[in-house]
Tab-separated table of C-alpha atoms (C1' of nucleotides) in Angstrom:
chain	number	residue	atom	x	y	z
A	19	MET	CA	125.915	24.598	191.114
A	20	ASP	CA	123.308	27.329	190.973
A	21	THR	CA	125.793	29.528	189.138
A	22	LYS	CA	126.163	27.043	186.317
A	23	HIS	CA	122.435	26.678	185.808
A	24	LYS	CA	121.991	30.436	185.834
A	25	LEU	CA	124.689	30.683	183.188
A	26	ILE	CA	123.134	28.059	180.944
A	27	ALA	CA	119.685	29.594	181.241
A	28	ALA	CA	121.026	33.040	180.357
A	29	ALA	CA	123.048	31.645	177.457
A	30	GLU	CA	119.999	29.832	176.117
A	31	ARG	CA	118.009	33.071	176.088
A	32	VAL	CA	120.738	35.073	174.358
A	33	PHE	CA	121.745	32.423	171.827
A	34	ASP	CA	118.095	31.810	170.986
A	35	ARG	CA	117.344	35.492	170.410
A	36	HIS	CA	120.540	36.695	168.753
A	37	GLY	CA	122.207	33.585	167.349
A	38	PHE	CA	125.306	31.710	168.422
A	39	THR	CA	128.009	33.326	166.287
A	40	ALA	CA	126.698	36.882	166.539
A	41	THR	CA	126.609	36.728	170.344
A	42	GLY	CA	129.778	37.960	172.037
A	43	MET	CA	131.081	36.891	175.425
A	44	ASP	CA	130.391	40.347	176.864
A	45	ARG	CA	126.708	39.972	176.159
A	46	LEU	CA	126.749	36.544	177.772
A	47	THR	CA	128.505	37.751	180.926
A	48	ALA	CA	126.152	40.728	181.168
A	49	GLU	CA	123.035	38.573	180.781
A	50	ALA	CA	124.308	35.924	183.202
A	51	GLY	CA	125.442	38.570	185.689
A	52	MET	CA	128.892	37.134	186.221
A	53	SER	CA	132.508	37.806	185.316
A	54	SER	CA	134.113	36.211	182.281
A	55	ARG	CA	136.490	34.356	184.603
A	56	THR	CA	133.569	32.633	186.313
A	57	LEU	CA	131.900	31.949	182.986
A	58	TYR	CA	134.983	30.187	181.645
A	59	LYS	CA	135.458	28.294	184.894
A	60	HIS	CA	132.002	26.758	184.462
A	61	ALA	CA	131.625	26.535	180.707
A	62	GLY	CA	135.134	26.019	179.395
A	63	SER	CA	134.523	27.714	176.059
A	64	LYS	CA	131.816	29.364	174.010
A	65	THR	CA	131.301	26.169	172.009
A	66	ALA	CA	131.110	24.053	175.158
A	67	LEU	CA	128.584	26.521	176.543
A	68	MET	CA	126.417	26.017	173.487
A	69	GLN	CA	126.801	22.278	173.983
A	70	ALA	CA	125.455	22.639	177.508
A	71	VAL	CA	122.626	24.843	176.253
A	72	LEU	CA	121.614	22.221	173.694
A	73	ALA	CA	121.712	19.499	176.355
A	74	GLU	CA	119.426	21.547	178.597
A	75	ARG	CA	117.167	22.371	175.671
A	76	GLU	CA	116.900	18.695	174.758
A	77	ARG	CA	116.002	17.783	178.346
A	78	ARG	CA	113.256	20.380	178.469
A	79	PHE	CA	111.917	19.621	174.999
A	80	MET	CA	111.868	15.875	175.475
A	81	ALA	CA	110.030	16.308	178.770
A	82	ARG	CA	107.248	18.025	176.838
A	83	LEU	CA	107.195	15.134	174.396
A	84	ASP	CA	106.281	12.761	177.219
A	85	VAL	CA	102.765	12.314	175.882
A	86	SER	CA	100.742	9.338	174.727
A	87	GLY	CA	99.052	10.450	171.530
A	88	VAL	CA	99.836	12.308	168.326
A	89	ASP	CA	97.323	15.050	169.001
A	90	ALA	CA	98.930	15.710	172.361
A	91	ILE	CA	102.228	16.396	170.588
A	92	PHE	CA	100.696	19.371	168.834
A	93	VAL	CA	99.011	20.574	172.003
A	94	ALA	CA	102.426	20.502	173.658
A	95	LEU	CA	103.937	22.325	170.697
A	96	ALA	CA	101.238	25.003	170.890
A	97	GLU	CA	102.045	25.484	174.581
A	98	TRP	CA	105.740	25.769	173.781
A	99	VAL	CA	105.086	28.431	171.141
A	100	HIS	CA	102.819	30.272	173.560
A	101	THR	CA	105.254	30.349	176.461
A	102	GLU	CA	108.620	30.428	174.702
A	103	GLY	CA	107.775	32.026	171.378
A	104	ALA	CA	108.630	30.775	167.914
A	105	ARG	CA	112.115	31.377	166.597
A	106	GLY	CA	112.594	28.009	164.898
A	107	CYS	CA	114.301	24.844	166.079
A	108	LEU	CA	117.425	25.869	168.015
A	109	PHE	CA	119.168	22.639	167.007
A	110	LEU	CA	118.699	23.128	163.267
A	111	ARG	CA	119.513	26.808	163.607
A	112	THR	CA	122.773	25.957	165.340
A	113	LEU	CA	123.631	23.449	162.636
A	114	GLY	CA	122.757	26.016	160.005
A	115	GLU	CA	124.958	28.653	161.599
A	116	THR	CA	128.075	26.562	161.916
A	117	GLY	CA	127.587	23.966	159.179
A	118	ALA	CA	130.083	21.183	159.706
A	119	ASP	CA	132.674	23.643	161.024
A	120	LEU	CA	132.009	22.774	164.665
A	121	PRO	CA	131.682	18.959	164.698
A	122	VAL	CA	130.910	18.866	168.416
A	123	LEU	CA	127.741	20.883	167.869
A	124	ALA	CA	126.823	19.146	164.617
A	125	ASP	CA	127.030	15.784	166.399
A	126	ALA	CA	124.850	17.025	169.253
A	127	VAL	CA	122.214	18.189	166.786
A	128	MET	CA	122.182	14.930	164.853
A	129	ALA	CA	121.985	12.885	168.059
A	130	HIS	CA	119.066	14.953	169.280
A	131	LYS	CA	117.211	14.607	166.001
A	132	ALA	CA	117.695	10.838	166.034
A	133	ALA	CA	116.264	10.623	169.555
A	134	PHE	CA	113.435	12.975	168.632
A	135	ARG	CA	112.530	10.914	165.594
A	136	GLU	CA	112.600	7.735	167.672
A	137	ARG	CA	110.246	9.253	170.224
A	138	VAL	CA	107.788	10.380	167.553
A	139	ALA	CA	107.851	6.911	166.001
A	140	GLU	CA	106.980	5.374	169.385
A	141	ILE	CA	104.020	7.691	169.883
A	142	VAL	CA	102.673	7.053	166.391
A	143	ALA	CA	103.143	3.289	166.717
A	144	ALA	CA	101.241	3.277	170.007
A	145	GLU	CA	98.329	4.979	168.280
A	146	VAL	CA	97.994	3.157	164.965
A	147	GLY	CA	100.048	0.004	165.384
A	148	GLU	CA	103.556	-0.939	164.279
A	149	GLU	CA	102.878	-1.764	160.634
A	150	THR	CA	100.866	1.352	159.796
A	151	ALA	CA	103.268	3.576	161.717
A	152	ALA	CA	106.225	2.978	159.408
A	153	GLY	CA	105.370	5.557	156.770
A	154	LEU	CA	103.037	7.638	158.895
A	155	SER	CA	105.525	8.589	161.572
A	156	GLU	CA	107.755	10.252	158.996
A	157	GLN	CA	104.775	12.335	157.920
A	158	ILE	CA	104.072	13.353	161.511
A	159	LEU	CA	107.743	14.218	161.939
A	160	VAL	CA	107.536	16.496	158.908
A	161	LEU	CA	104.415	18.164	160.328
A	162	ILE	CA	106.148	18.887	163.639
A	163	GLU	CA	109.196	20.350	161.916
A	164	GLY	CA	106.951	22.303	159.578
A	165	ALA	CA	104.867	23.734	162.400
A	166	THR	CA	108.056	24.780	164.211
A	167	ALA	CA	109.490	26.465	161.135
A	168	ALA	CA	106.291	28.075	159.847
A	169	ALA	CA	105.367	29.360	163.308
A	170	VAL	CA	108.271	31.812	162.963
A	171	TYR	CA	106.187	33.856	160.528
A	172	ARG	CA	102.697	32.378	160.948
A	173	GLY	CA	102.569	32.063	164.705
A	174	PRO	CA	100.161	29.642	166.428
A	175	ASP	CA	98.181	29.187	163.185
A	176	ALA	CA	100.965	27.008	161.827
A	177	VAL	CA	100.703	24.673	164.806
A	178	ALA	CA	96.918	24.538	164.512
A	179	ALA	CA	97.171	23.661	160.818
A	180	ALA	CA	99.718	20.924	161.536
A	181	ARG	CA	97.479	19.544	164.253
A	182	ALA	CA	94.506	19.376	161.911
A	183	ALA	CA	96.578	17.765	159.174
A	184	ALA	CA	97.884	15.158	161.606
A	185	ALA	CA	94.362	14.331	162.735
A	186	THR	CA	93.306	13.783	159.132
A	187	LEU	CA	96.290	11.556	158.411
A	188	ILE	CA	95.833	9.496	161.571
A	189	ASP	CA	92.141	9.154	160.882
A	190	GLY	CA	92.833	7.965	157.352
A	191	ALA	CA	95.345	5.397	158.586
A	192	ARG	CA	92.975	3.917	161.152
A	193	ARG	CA	90.415	2.575	158.728
B	27	MET	CA	127.845	43.064	135.156
B	28	ASP	CA	129.236	39.567	135.009
B	29	THR	CA	131.430	40.369	137.990
B	30	LYS	CA	128.443	41.172	140.164
B	31	HIS	CA	126.644	37.970	139.304
B	32	LYS	CA	129.779	35.944	139.942
B	33	LEU	CA	130.059	37.622	143.330
B	34	ILE	CA	126.470	36.914	144.301
B	35	ALA	CA	126.694	33.295	143.202
B	36	ALA	CA	129.883	32.790	145.206
B	37	ALA	CA	128.412	34.521	148.240
B	38	GLU	CA	125.302	32.357	148.073
B	39	ARG	CA	127.425	29.209	148.128
B	40	VAL	CA	129.568	30.347	151.055
B	41	PHE	CA	126.751	31.833	153.148
B	42	ASP	CA	124.651	28.719	152.571
B	43	ARG	CA	127.421	26.346	153.636
B	44	HIS	CA	129.042	28.252	156.480
B	45	GLY	CA	126.456	30.749	157.656
B	46	PHE	CA	126.247	34.514	157.300
B	47	THR	CA	127.896	35.702	160.504
B	48	ALA	CA	130.624	33.072	160.607
B	49	THR	CA	131.750	33.877	157.059
B	50	GLY	CA	134.504	36.479	156.848
B	51	MET	CA	135.153	38.816	153.939
B	52	ASP	CA	138.423	37.025	153.138
B	53	ARG	CA	136.528	33.806	152.454
B	54	LEU	CA	134.101	35.698	150.246
B	55	THR	CA	136.825	37.393	148.205
B	56	ALA	CA	138.675	34.086	147.829
B	57	GLU	CA	135.559	32.223	146.674
B	58	ALA	CA	134.513	35.023	144.316
B	59	GLY	CA	138.055	35.404	142.995
B	60	MET	CA	138.202	39.152	143.365
B	61	SER	CA	139.749	41.818	145.540
B	62	SER	CA	137.923	43.251	148.528
B	63	ARG	CA	137.916	46.636	146.801
B	64	THR	CA	135.949	45.228	143.866
B	65	LEU	CA	133.645	43.345	146.203
B	66	TYR	CA	132.739	46.501	148.088
B	67	LYS	CA	132.338	48.459	144.876
B	68	HIS	CA	129.636	46.016	143.770
B	69	ALA	CA	128.057	44.945	147.032
B	70	GLY	CA	128.385	47.962	149.308
B	71	SER	CA	128.550	45.969	152.523
B	72	LYS	CA	128.347	42.435	153.857
B	73	THR	CA	124.707	42.925	154.827
B	74	ALA	CA	123.833	44.363	151.408
B	75	LEU	CA	125.572	41.391	149.824
B	76	MET	CA	123.353	39.046	151.797
B	77	GLN	CA	120.369	41.101	150.671
B	78	ALA	CA	121.399	40.536	147.051
B	79	VAL	CA	121.914	36.833	147.747
B	80	LEU	CA	118.408	36.533	149.180
B	81	ALA	CA	116.940	38.367	146.187
B	82	GLU	CA	118.685	35.966	143.815
B	83	ARG	CA	117.623	32.999	145.925
B	84	GLU	CA	114.018	34.159	145.871
B	85	ARG	CA	114.090	34.549	142.085
B	86	ARG	CA	115.441	31.040	141.612
B	87	PHE	CA	113.154	29.453	144.201
B	88	MET	CA	110.012	31.130	142.937
B	89	ALA	CA	110.845	30.044	139.388
B	90	ARG	CA	110.724	26.454	140.613
B	91	LEU	CA	107.367	27.128	142.222
B	92	ASP	CA	105.897	27.965	138.815
B	93	VAL	CA	103.812	24.793	138.757
B	94	SER	CA	100.123	24.067	138.512
B	95	GLY	CA	99.448	21.407	141.126
B	96	VAL	CA	100.265	20.617	144.734
B	97	ASP	CA	102.003	17.365	143.876
B	98	ALA	CA	104.273	19.216	141.461
B	99	ILE	CA	105.431	21.425	144.327
B	100	PHE	CA	106.924	18.409	146.078
B	101	VAL	CA	108.435	17.099	142.858
B	102	ALA	CA	110.125	20.480	142.456
B	103	LEU	CA	111.260	20.360	146.072
B	104	ALA	CA	112.719	16.893	145.573
B	105	GLU	CA	114.657	18.181	142.563
B	106	TRP	CA	115.934	21.123	144.600
B	107	VAL	CA	117.158	18.825	147.370
B	108	HIS	CA	118.774	16.556	144.800
B	109	THR	CA	120.663	19.279	142.954
B	110	GLU	CA	121.333	21.818	145.713
B	111	GLY	CA	121.335	19.665	148.817
B	112	ALA	CA	119.381	20.209	152.023
B	113	ARG	CA	120.695	22.723	154.503
B	114	GLY	CA	117.352	24.218	155.493
B	115	CYS	CA	115.587	27.359	154.306
B	116	LEU	CA	118.231	30.073	153.789
B	117	PHE	CA	115.683	32.777	154.604
B	118	LEU	CA	114.689	31.341	157.977
B	119	ARG	CA	118.310	30.527	158.738
B	120	THR	CA	119.294	34.123	158.046
B	121	LEU	CA	116.494	35.380	160.258
B	122	GLY	CA	117.559	32.937	162.957
B	123	GLU	CA	121.171	34.066	162.808
B	124	THR	CA	120.543	37.757	163.098
B	125	GLY	CA	117.195	37.868	164.873
B	126	ALA	CA	115.813	41.380	164.627
B	127	ASP	CA	119.309	42.871	164.813
B	128	LEU	CA	119.527	43.445	161.062
B	129	PRO	CA	116.079	44.818	160.096
B	130	VAL	CA	116.965	44.981	156.396
B	131	LEU	CA	117.451	41.211	156.293
B	132	ALA	CA	114.516	40.467	158.580
B	133	ASP	CA	112.245	42.485	156.300
B	134	ALA	CA	113.509	40.662	153.212
B	135	VAL	CA	112.778	37.313	154.864
B	136	MET	CA	109.267	38.284	155.911
B	137	ALA	CA	108.485	39.683	152.466
B	138	HIS	CA	109.676	36.495	150.818
B	139	LYS	CA	107.621	34.319	153.130
B	140	ALA	CA	104.516	36.376	152.455
B	141	ALA	CA	104.993	35.976	148.698
B	142	PHE	CA	105.746	32.283	149.110
B	143	ARG	CA	102.605	31.736	151.155
B	144	GLU	CA	100.551	33.624	148.591
B	145	ARG	CA	101.889	31.443	145.783
B	146	VAL	CA	101.121	28.237	147.666
B	147	ALA	CA	97.586	29.454	148.370
B	148	GLU	CA	97.064	30.093	144.640
B	149	ILE	CA	98.215	26.603	143.697
B	150	VAL	CA	96.016	24.957	146.317
B	151	ALA	CA	93.001	27.055	145.360
B	152	ALA	CA	93.416	26.108	141.709
B	153	GLU	CA	93.309	22.468	142.705
B	154	VAL	CA	90.476	22.252	145.245
B	155	GLY	CA	88.593	25.517	144.839
B	156	GLU	CA	88.646	28.745	146.821
B	157	GLU	CA	86.462	27.741	149.758
B	158	THR	CA	88.194	24.431	150.539
B	159	ALA	CA	91.637	25.981	150.055
B	160	ALA	CA	91.375	28.340	153.023
B	161	GLY	CA	92.439	25.911	155.718
B	162	LEU	CA	94.146	23.413	153.447
B	163	SER	CA	96.767	25.749	152.017
B	164	GLU	CA	98.152	26.451	155.483
B	165	GLN	CA	98.572	22.681	155.935
B	166	ILE	CA	100.401	22.401	152.617
B	167	LEU	CA	102.589	25.330	153.633
B	168	VAL	CA	103.500	23.504	156.836
B	169	LEU	CA	104.340	20.371	154.859
B	170	ILE	CA	106.685	22.272	152.553
B	171	GLU	CA	108.455	23.941	155.461
B	172	GLY	CA	108.596	20.625	157.281
B	173	ALA	CA	110.067	18.792	154.309
B	174	THR	CA	112.700	21.511	153.920
B	175	ALA	CA	113.649	21.365	157.595
B	176	ALA	CA	113.513	17.590	158.060
B	177	ALA	CA	115.460	16.972	154.852
B	178	VAL	CA	118.512	18.375	156.658
B	179	TYR	CA	118.754	15.142	158.649
B	180	ARG	CA	116.373	12.811	156.793
B	181	GLY	CA	117.294	13.652	153.217
B	182	PRO	CA	114.910	12.969	150.318
B	183	ASP	CA	112.743	10.732	152.531
B	184	ALA	CA	111.363	13.817	154.234
B	185	VAL	CA	110.210	15.245	150.907
B	186	ALA	CA	108.677	11.927	149.898
B	187	ALA	CA	106.757	11.738	153.175
B	188	ALA	CA	105.513	15.308	152.786
B	189	ARG	CA	104.421	14.537	149.235
B	190	ALA	CA	102.431	11.496	150.357
B	191	ALA	CA	100.851	13.417	153.215
B	192	ALA	CA	99.842	16.232	150.856
B	193	ALA	CA	98.256	13.732	148.477
B	194	THR	CA	96.193	12.283	151.315
B	195	LEU	CA	95.059	15.710	152.489
B	196	ILE	CA	94.132	16.879	148.987
B	197	ASP	CA	92.302	13.649	148.325
B	198	GLY	CA	90.343	14.023	151.554
B	199	ALA	CA	89.395	17.603	150.692
B	200	ARG	CA	88.118	16.726	147.233
B	201	ARG	CA	85.208	14.561	148.318
C	2	DT	C1'	142.065	29.734	212.738
C	3	DG	C1'	143.379	29.467	208.229
C	4	DA	C1'	143.731	27.474	203.861
C	5	DA	C1'	140.917	26.148	199.948
C	6	DA	C1'	137.251	27.383	197.070
C	7	DT	C1'	134.550	30.653	194.622
C	8	DG	C1'	133.518	34.874	193.248
C	9	DT	C1'	134.314	39.999	190.977
C	10	DA	C1'	136.547	43.719	188.224
C	11	DA	C1'	139.444	44.900	184.745
C	12	DA	C1'	143.412	44.805	181.935
C	13	DA	C1'	145.689	42.415	178.401
C	14	DC	C1'	146.464	38.666	174.836
C	15	DG	C1'	146.912	37.833	169.777
C	16	DA	C1'	143.656	37.083	166.176
C	17	DT	C1'	140.207	38.369	163.275
C	18	DC	C1'	136.321	41.324	162.146
C	19	DG	C1'	134.188	44.570	158.292
C	20	DT	C1'	135.772	48.362	155.808
C	21	DT	C1'	138.772	51.925	153.642
C	22	DT	C1'	142.825	53.466	151.496
C	23	DT	C1'	147.036	53.693	148.737
C	24	DA	C1'	149.406	52.524	144.658
C	25	DC	C1'	149.356	50.594	140.299
C	26	DA	C1'	147.770	47.804	135.891
C	27	DT	C1'	144.491	47.011	132.326
C	28	DT	C1'	140.579	47.754	129.452
C	29	DT	C1'	136.990	50.650	127.244
C	30	DC	C1'	135.578	53.947	124.152
C	31	DG	C1'	134.359	59.096	122.653
D	1	DC	C1'	145.132	59.717	121.758
D	2	DG	C1'	143.856	59.954	126.365
D	3	DA	C1'	140.821	60.079	130.061
D	4	DA	C1'	137.379	57.430	132.417
D	5	DA	C1'	136.237	53.038	134.095
D	6	DT	C1'	137.342	48.746	136.145
D	7	DG	C1'	140.222	45.726	137.966
D	8	DT	C1'	144.203	43.688	141.447
D	9	DA	C1'	147.349	43.447	145.483
D	10	DA	C1'	148.255	44.684	149.909
D	11	DA	C1'	148.618	47.552	153.810
D	12	DA	C1'	146.140	49.805	157.320
D	13	DC	C1'	141.936	51.324	160.025
D	14	DG	C1'	139.699	51.020	164.643
D	15	DA	C1'	136.674	47.705	166.684
D	16	DT	C1'	135.596	43.526	168.459
D	17	DC	C1'	136.446	38.588	168.833
D	18	DG	C1'	137.217	34.486	172.337
D	19	DT	C1'	140.256	33.646	175.995
D	20	DT	C1'	143.694	34.249	179.765
D	21	DT	C1'	145.729	36.690	183.430
D	22	DT	C1'	146.467	39.696	187.394
D	23	DA	C1'	144.929	41.416	191.672
D	24	DC	C1'	141.738	41.271	195.222
D	25	DA	C1'	137.261	40.133	198.134
D	26	DT	C1'	134.256	36.834	200.169
D	27	DT	C1'	132.596	32.445	201.663
D	28	DT	C1'	133.189	27.556	203.130
D	29	DC	C1'	134.511	24.231	206.252
D	30	DA	C1'	138.153	20.735	208.330
DNA sequence: TGAAATGTAAAACGATCGTTTTACATTTCG
DNA sequence: CGAAATGTAAAACGATCGTTTTACATTTCA
C-alpha cells in the first residue's frame, strides 16, 4: 500500500514538471525507485497512473479549499504557490495535452472542474447570500483560474492581484 | 512562400487540438498536405515548427489586442472564443507540456507574455491614468488569463463574467 | 515448513518517434 | 534549351515509446 502511494507521489512530481506525454516510463520508474513490473502491477497503464495522480491531486487541492470565505481561498492559493510552485492547473494542462484523445482523462478533468466550481459557489453564497452569488461566483472562479495561470510567469503577484480584485468585487456586492 | 504559410496554419490547428508532444510528424504532413521532405525543408524541425506557430499565433493575437479600452479587450476575447474555440492559452499549454526541457519554446512563451502584459498595461493606463493603472493592470491581466482558462469548461460565460468584473474594477478605480 | 505474495533486474515485444535519404517528376527562369 | 529550384512518394535510420515476459530474490503468514 505504501508502494502505490510512493508511485503516485513520484508520478505527480514528474508529470507536473515535464508533462504527461513527454514523460517516459523509464523516468517514472527511476523517480519512483521501482521496477516497471511493479509499476504496472499497481498502476495498470500510464493513462491509469495519470488518472490516479489526478485523483490524488483533487483530494489535496479540495482539502485546501475547505475554507469559509472568499479571501481565504486566495490565501490558500498563495500558500499552494509558495510550497508547490506555479506551473498552471494540472487538470487543464492534462486536458490541453491530450485533447479529447484520452476520454478517461478528459472526463476526470471535467468532473473535477464541476466539483471545484460548485465548491466556489458555496463559499461565495455563504459570504454574500444566494441571490447575489449567482453572477459573482463566476467572477471569483475566473479570478482563481487567472491567478493560477498568470502565476506561471508573474509568480505570487498574480495571486495578490486576484485577491485584491476579489475583495473589491465582494465589497461592491455587499452594499 | 505559400507552402510555408499553409504548413504553419496546418500545424497550428493540429498542435492546438492534439498537443505538441502527442502530435506525430505523419499527422502534420497529412494535415498540411505535403511530404515530410518538404516539411523539413521549410520548418527545419518539429520544435522549430512550433516556434513558427507561436510566432504566427502571437501576431494574430496581438492584432486583436489593438484596441483602446479595457472593455474592448473582453469583446475581442469573446470574438476569439466564438471563432476559434476555447482550448486554453497555446503559449502556457506549450510551456506546460515541455517545462524547461525545450528552452527555445520556453523563451518564446516568456517573451510573448512580457509583451502581452506590457500591452495590457498600456490599455489600462490610457483608461484610468498612469498612477491608478499600476495595481489595476495586474488585476485585468489576471481576468484575461482567467477568462481564457475558464472558458475551456465554462465557454463564453467565463468571458462575460470577466468582462463584468473588469467593468466593476475600472469603475471603482475611476472615482 | 512451505506456498503465496511482492519485489527487483533486465531482456524483449511490436509500434511509433523525429529525421534523413533515395529516386523521380514538375516548374521556374536566365 | 537546360540547369536550378521545388515538389512528391516511400523506404530506411537509430532511438525511444508503452507494455509484457522471463528469471530470480525476499518477505508474509496460515
